[in-house]
């Protein structure tokens, strides 16, 4: 049995992956990994995810340049969620051009956008998807 066998992938062969800034602990994003994405991530030390919409692996930063260098990988107690402590190159994790995908906060029954756009997504992707 390998370390990958201890991960409980769901019926679609995926596991939740949370990326957290290794320096300050801020949650940057949530994505999905299949077995191959997790294996490659551990092997190369950079985050690789599985895109459910594109149905393929994607290396974080492949189009944006905002690579996530993995400093630590942890598995939760149930084995069904992975936590990646990362160094976020360029300081932008979200395809909206923000530091974190979790930029909206619930206040008075409404979602308030709190984090500014660091860089216009059009300037990052030129009309492409996220990455």
Backbone as numpy.savetxt, mean C-alpha at the origin, in Angstrom:
# Nx Ny Nz CAx CAy CAz Cx Cy Cz
6.72 -26.77 5.32 5.88 -25.58 5.32 6.77 -24.33 5.32
6.40 -23.34 4.51 7.16 -22.09 4.45 6.42 -20.99 5.20
7.06 -19.86 5.36 6.44 -18.71 6.03 5.19 -18.26 5.28
5.17 -18.42 3.97 4.00 -18.04 3.18 2.79 -18.93 3.49
3.04 -20.16 3.89 1.95 -21.09 4.22 1.21 -20.68 5.49
1.83 -19.83 6.28 1.20 -19.37 7.52 0.26 -18.19 7.30
0.29 -17.63 6.10 -0.59 -16.51 5.76 -1.94 -17.07 5.32
-3.01 -16.53 5.89 -4.37 -16.97 5.53 -4.93 -16.08 4.43
-4.74 -16.49 3.20 -5.27 -15.76 2.06 -6.77 -16.03 1.99
-7.55 -15.05 1.54 -9.00 -15.23 1.45 -9.36 -16.13 0.27
-10.65 -16.29 0.02 -11.12 -17.18 -1.05 -10.65 -16.74 -2.43
-10.30 -15.45 -2.57 -9.79 -14.94 -3.83 -8.26 -15.03 -3.91
-7.66 -15.62 -2.87 -6.20 -15.76 -2.85 -5.48 -14.49 -2.45
-6.18 -13.61 -1.72 -5.61 -12.31 -1.35 -5.55 -12.14 0.17
-4.64 -11.28 0.59 -4.53 -10.90 1.99 -4.47 -9.37 2.05
-5.10 -8.80 3.06 -5.05 -7.36 3.27 -3.63 -6.96 3.63
-3.17 -5.86 3.01 -1.83 -5.35 3.29 -1.93 -3.88 3.66
-1.42 -3.53 4.82 -1.43 -2.16 5.29 -0.01 -1.63 5.22
0.16 -0.48 4.58 1.47 0.17 4.53 1.50 1.30 5.55
2.52 1.27 6.39 2.67 2.23 7.48 4.05 2.88 7.36
4.11 4.19 7.57 5.39 4.89 7.53 6.28 4.37 8.66
7.45 3.86 8.31 8.37 3.29 9.30 8.90 4.35 10.25
8.94 5.61 9.81 9.51 6.67 10.63 8.55 7.16 11.70
7.28 7.39 11.33 6.37 8.00 12.31 5.10 7.20 12.59
4.93 6.05 11.94 3.79 5.19 12.22 2.49 5.55 11.52
2.47 6.59 10.72 1.24 6.98 10.00 0.84 5.89 9.01
-0.44 5.54 9.02 -0.95 4.57 8.05 -1.05 5.29 6.71
-0.40 4.73 5.71 -0.33 5.36 4.40 -1.39 4.84 3.43
-1.61 3.54 3.45 -2.56 2.97 2.50 -2.90 1.54 2.88
-3.97 1.06 2.27 -4.38 -0.33 2.38 -4.48 -0.87 0.96
-3.95 -2.05 0.76 -3.99 -2.67 -0.56 -4.14 -4.18 -0.37
-4.00 -4.91 -1.44 -4.11 -6.37 -1.41 -2.84 -7.00 -1.95
-2.53 -8.17 -1.43 -1.40 -8.95 -1.94 -1.87 -10.37 -2.17
-1.39 -10.96 -3.24 -1.55 -12.40 -3.39 -0.23 -13.03 -2.94
-0.15 -14.32 -3.01 1.04 -15.03 -2.53 2.30 -14.55 -3.24
2.21 -14.39 -4.56 3.35 -13.96 -5.35 3.80 -12.54 -4.99
2.85 -11.63 -4.80 3.18 -10.25 -4.43 3.91 -10.21 -3.09
3.43 -10.99 -2.14 4.06 -11.02 -0.82 5.46 -11.63 -0.91
5.60 -12.69 -1.68 6.92 -13.33 -1.85 7.91 -12.36 -2.49
7.48 -11.68 -3.55 8.37 -10.75 -4.24 8.73 -9.57 -3.33
7.75 -9.05 -2.61 8.00 -7.95 -1.67 9.09 -8.33 -0.68
8.99 -9.50 -0.09 9.99 -9.95 0.87 11.35 -10.15 0.20
11.32 -10.60 -1.03 12.56 -10.89 -1.76 13.31 -9.63 -2.18
12.58 -8.62 -2.72 13.27 -7.44 -3.25 13.30 -6.25 -2.28
12.49 -6.30 -1.22 12.49 -5.22 -0.25 11.75 -3.97 -0.70
10.89 -4.11 -1.70 10.03 -3.02 -2.15 8.63 -3.57 -2.31
7.63 -2.74 -2.00 6.24 -3.21 -1.97 5.71 -3.53 -3.36
5.14 -4.72 -3.46 4.45 -5.17 -4.66 3.07 -5.61 -4.22
2.04 -5.12 -4.90 0.67 -5.42 -4.53 -0.04 -6.12 -5.69
-1.26 -6.57 -5.39 -2.11 -7.15 -6.43 -3.26 -6.20 -6.68
-3.41 -5.77 -7.91 -4.51 -4.88 -8.28 -5.72 -5.72 -8.65
-6.80 -5.58 -7.88 -8.03 -6.32 -8.17 -8.67 -5.81 -9.46
-8.58 -4.53 -9.72 -9.22 -3.98 -10.93 -8.45 -4.35 -12.20
-7.12 -4.34 -12.11 -6.30 -4.68 -13.28 -5.97 -6.17 -13.36
-6.25 -6.86 -12.26 -5.98 -8.30 -12.16 -4.54 -8.66 -12.48
-3.65 -7.90 -11.84 -2.22 -8.17 -12.04 -1.43 -7.57 -10.88
-0.19 -8.00 -10.77 0.71 -7.43 -9.78 1.10 -6.03 -10.21
1.32 -5.16 -9.23 1.89 -3.85 -9.54 2.86 -3.45 -8.44
4.00 -3.02 -8.87 5.02 -2.55 -7.92 4.68 -1.11 -7.58
4.53 -0.82 -6.30 4.22 0.53 -5.87 5.29 1.47 -6.41
4.84 2.49 -7.13 5.77 3.45 -7.71 6.16 3.16 -9.14
5.59 2.09 -9.72 6.00 1.74 -11.09 5.70 2.84 -12.09
4.65 3.62 -11.88 4.37 4.73 -12.78 4.63 6.09 -12.13
4.52 6.17 -10.82 4.67 7.45 -10.13 6.09 7.72 -9.65
6.87 6.67 -9.46 8.19 6.82 -8.87 8.16 6.81 -7.34
6.95 6.73 -6.75 6.80 6.76 -5.29 6.88 5.35 -4.72
8.06 4.80 -4.77 8.35 3.44 -4.33 8.24 3.35 -2.81
7.85 2.17 -2.33 7.85 1.91 -0.90 8.95 0.90 -0.59
10.00 1.37 0.09 11.07 0.48 0.53 10.64 -0.16 1.84
10.59 -1.47 1.85 10.06 -2.20 3.00 11.15 -2.40 4.05
10.85 -1.94 5.25 11.78 -2.07 6.38 11.43 -3.25 7.28
10.14 -3.61 7.30 9.69 -4.69 8.19 8.37 -5.22 7.65
8.16 -6.52 7.79 6.90 -7.15 7.42 6.38 -7.91 8.63
5.12 -7.67 8.99 4.51 -8.35 10.13 3.19 -8.98 9.73
2.87 -10.07 10.41 1.62 -10.80 10.18 0.79 -10.70 11.45
-0.51 -10.41 11.31 -1.35 -10.27 12.51 -1.63 -11.63 13.14
-2.26 -11.60 14.31 -2.48 -12.80 15.12 -3.33 -13.85 14.41
-4.25 -13.42 13.54 -5.10 -14.36 12.82 -4.45 -14.84 11.52
-3.37 -14.19 11.14 -2.67 -14.57 9.92 -3.34 -14.06 8.66
-4.31 -13.13 8.81 -5.05 -12.69 7.62 -4.86 -11.21 7.28
-3.82 -10.60 7.82 -3.49 -9.22 7.47 -1.98 -9.04 7.63
-1.41 -8.31 6.68 0.02 -8.05 6.67 0.24 -6.56 6.89
1.23 -6.23 7.71 1.60 -4.84 7.96 3.01 -4.63 7.42
3.14 -3.66 6.52 4.44 -3.32 5.97 4.89 -2.00 6.56
6.03 -1.97 7.22 6.64 -0.71 7.65 7.52 -0.28 6.49
7.22 0.89 5.93 7.89 1.31 4.70 8.51 2.69 4.81
9.50 2.91 3.97 10.02 4.24 3.71 9.35 4.67 2.42
8.51 5.68 2.48 7.76 6.13 1.32 8.59 7.13 0.54
9.14 6.69 -0.57 9.96 7.56 -1.40 9.08 8.65 -2.05
9.53 9.87 -1.96 8.77 10.99 -2.51 7.70 11.52 -1.59
7.42 10.81 -0.48 6.46 11.29 0.50 5.00 11.20 0.10
4.71 10.56 -1.03 3.34 10.45 -1.51 2.98 8.98 -1.68
1.96 8.53 -0.95 1.50 7.15 -1.08 0.20 7.04 -1.87
-0.60 8.10 -1.86 -1.94 8.05 -2.45 -1.95 8.53 -3.90
-2.76 7.87 -4.71 -2.87 8.28 -6.11 -3.54 9.64 -6.29
-4.07 10.20 -5.19 -4.63 11.55 -5.25 -3.55 12.61 -5.06
-2.30 12.19 -4.86 -1.20 13.12 -4.67 -0.97 13.51 -3.22
-1.61 12.77 -2.30 -1.45 13.05 -0.87 -0.48 12.06 -0.22
-0.03 12.42 0.96 0.88 11.55 1.70 0.23 10.21 2.03
-1.03 10.24 2.44 -1.74 9.05 2.87 -3.08 8.94 2.16
-3.52 7.72 1.96 -4.86 7.50 1.40 -5.94 7.83 2.44
-5.57 7.90 3.69 -6.51 8.17 4.77 -6.48 9.66 5.12
-6.92 10.48 4.17 -6.87 11.93 4.32 -8.21 12.53 4.70
-9.26 11.72 4.80 -10.59 12.23 5.17 -10.93 11.79 6.59
-11.47 12.73 7.39 -11.84 12.46 8.78 -13.33 12.76 8.94
-14.03 11.87 9.66 -15.45 12.07 9.92 -15.63 13.11 11.02
-16.39 14.15 10.70 -16.68 15.21 11.68 -18.08 15.75 11.38
-18.93 15.76 12.38 -20.29 16.30 12.23 -21.02 15.68 11.04
-20.97 14.34 10.96 -21.67 13.58 9.93 -21.23 13.90 8.50
-19.98 14.31 8.34 -19.45 14.59 7.01 -17.96 14.24 6.97
-17.49 13.87 5.80 -16.06 13.58 5.62 -15.34 14.89 5.29
-14.37 15.23 6.10 -13.59 16.45 5.93 -12.21 16.07 5.41
-11.82 16.68 4.28 -10.48 16.45 3.74 -9.48 17.26 4.54
-8.56 16.56 5.19 -7.61 17.23 6.07 -6.22 17.37 5.48
-5.78 16.40 4.72 -4.43 16.43 4.20 -4.40 17.10 2.84
-3.43 17.98 2.63 -3.35 18.67 1.35 -2.80 17.76 0.24
-3.09 18.14 -0.98 -2.47 17.48 -2.13 -1.03 17.98 -2.19
-0.10 17.06 -2.13 1.32 17.41 -2.17 1.75 17.71 -3.60
1.20 16.91 -4.52 1.51 17.09 -5.95 0.30 16.67 -6.76
-0.02 17.45 -7.77 -1.15 17.19 -8.64 -1.01 15.80 -9.29
-2.02 14.94 -9.14 -1.95 13.59 -9.72 -1.71 13.60 -11.23
-2.22 14.59 -11.92 -2.00 14.70 -13.37 -0.52 14.86 -13.67
0.19 15.58 -12.82 1.63 15.77 -12.99 2.40 14.49 -12.67
1.82 13.66 -11.80 2.47 12.40 -11.42 2.23 11.33 -12.47
0.97 11.16 -12.85 0.59 10.03 -13.69 0.28 10.37 -15.13
0.00 11.64 -15.39 -0.35 12.02 -16.75 -1.58 11.31 -17.29
-2.56 11.09 -16.41 -3.81 10.44 -16.83 -3.83 8.94 -16.66
-2.71 8.34 -16.19 -2.68 6.88 -15.96 -3.37 6.55 -14.65
-3.43 5.26 -14.34 -4.02 4.79 -13.08 -3.17 5.14 -11.90
-3.36 4.42 -10.80 -2.57 4.71 -9.60 -1.35 3.81 -9.56
-0.41 4.15 -8.73 0.78 3.32 -8.59 1.85 4.04 -7.94
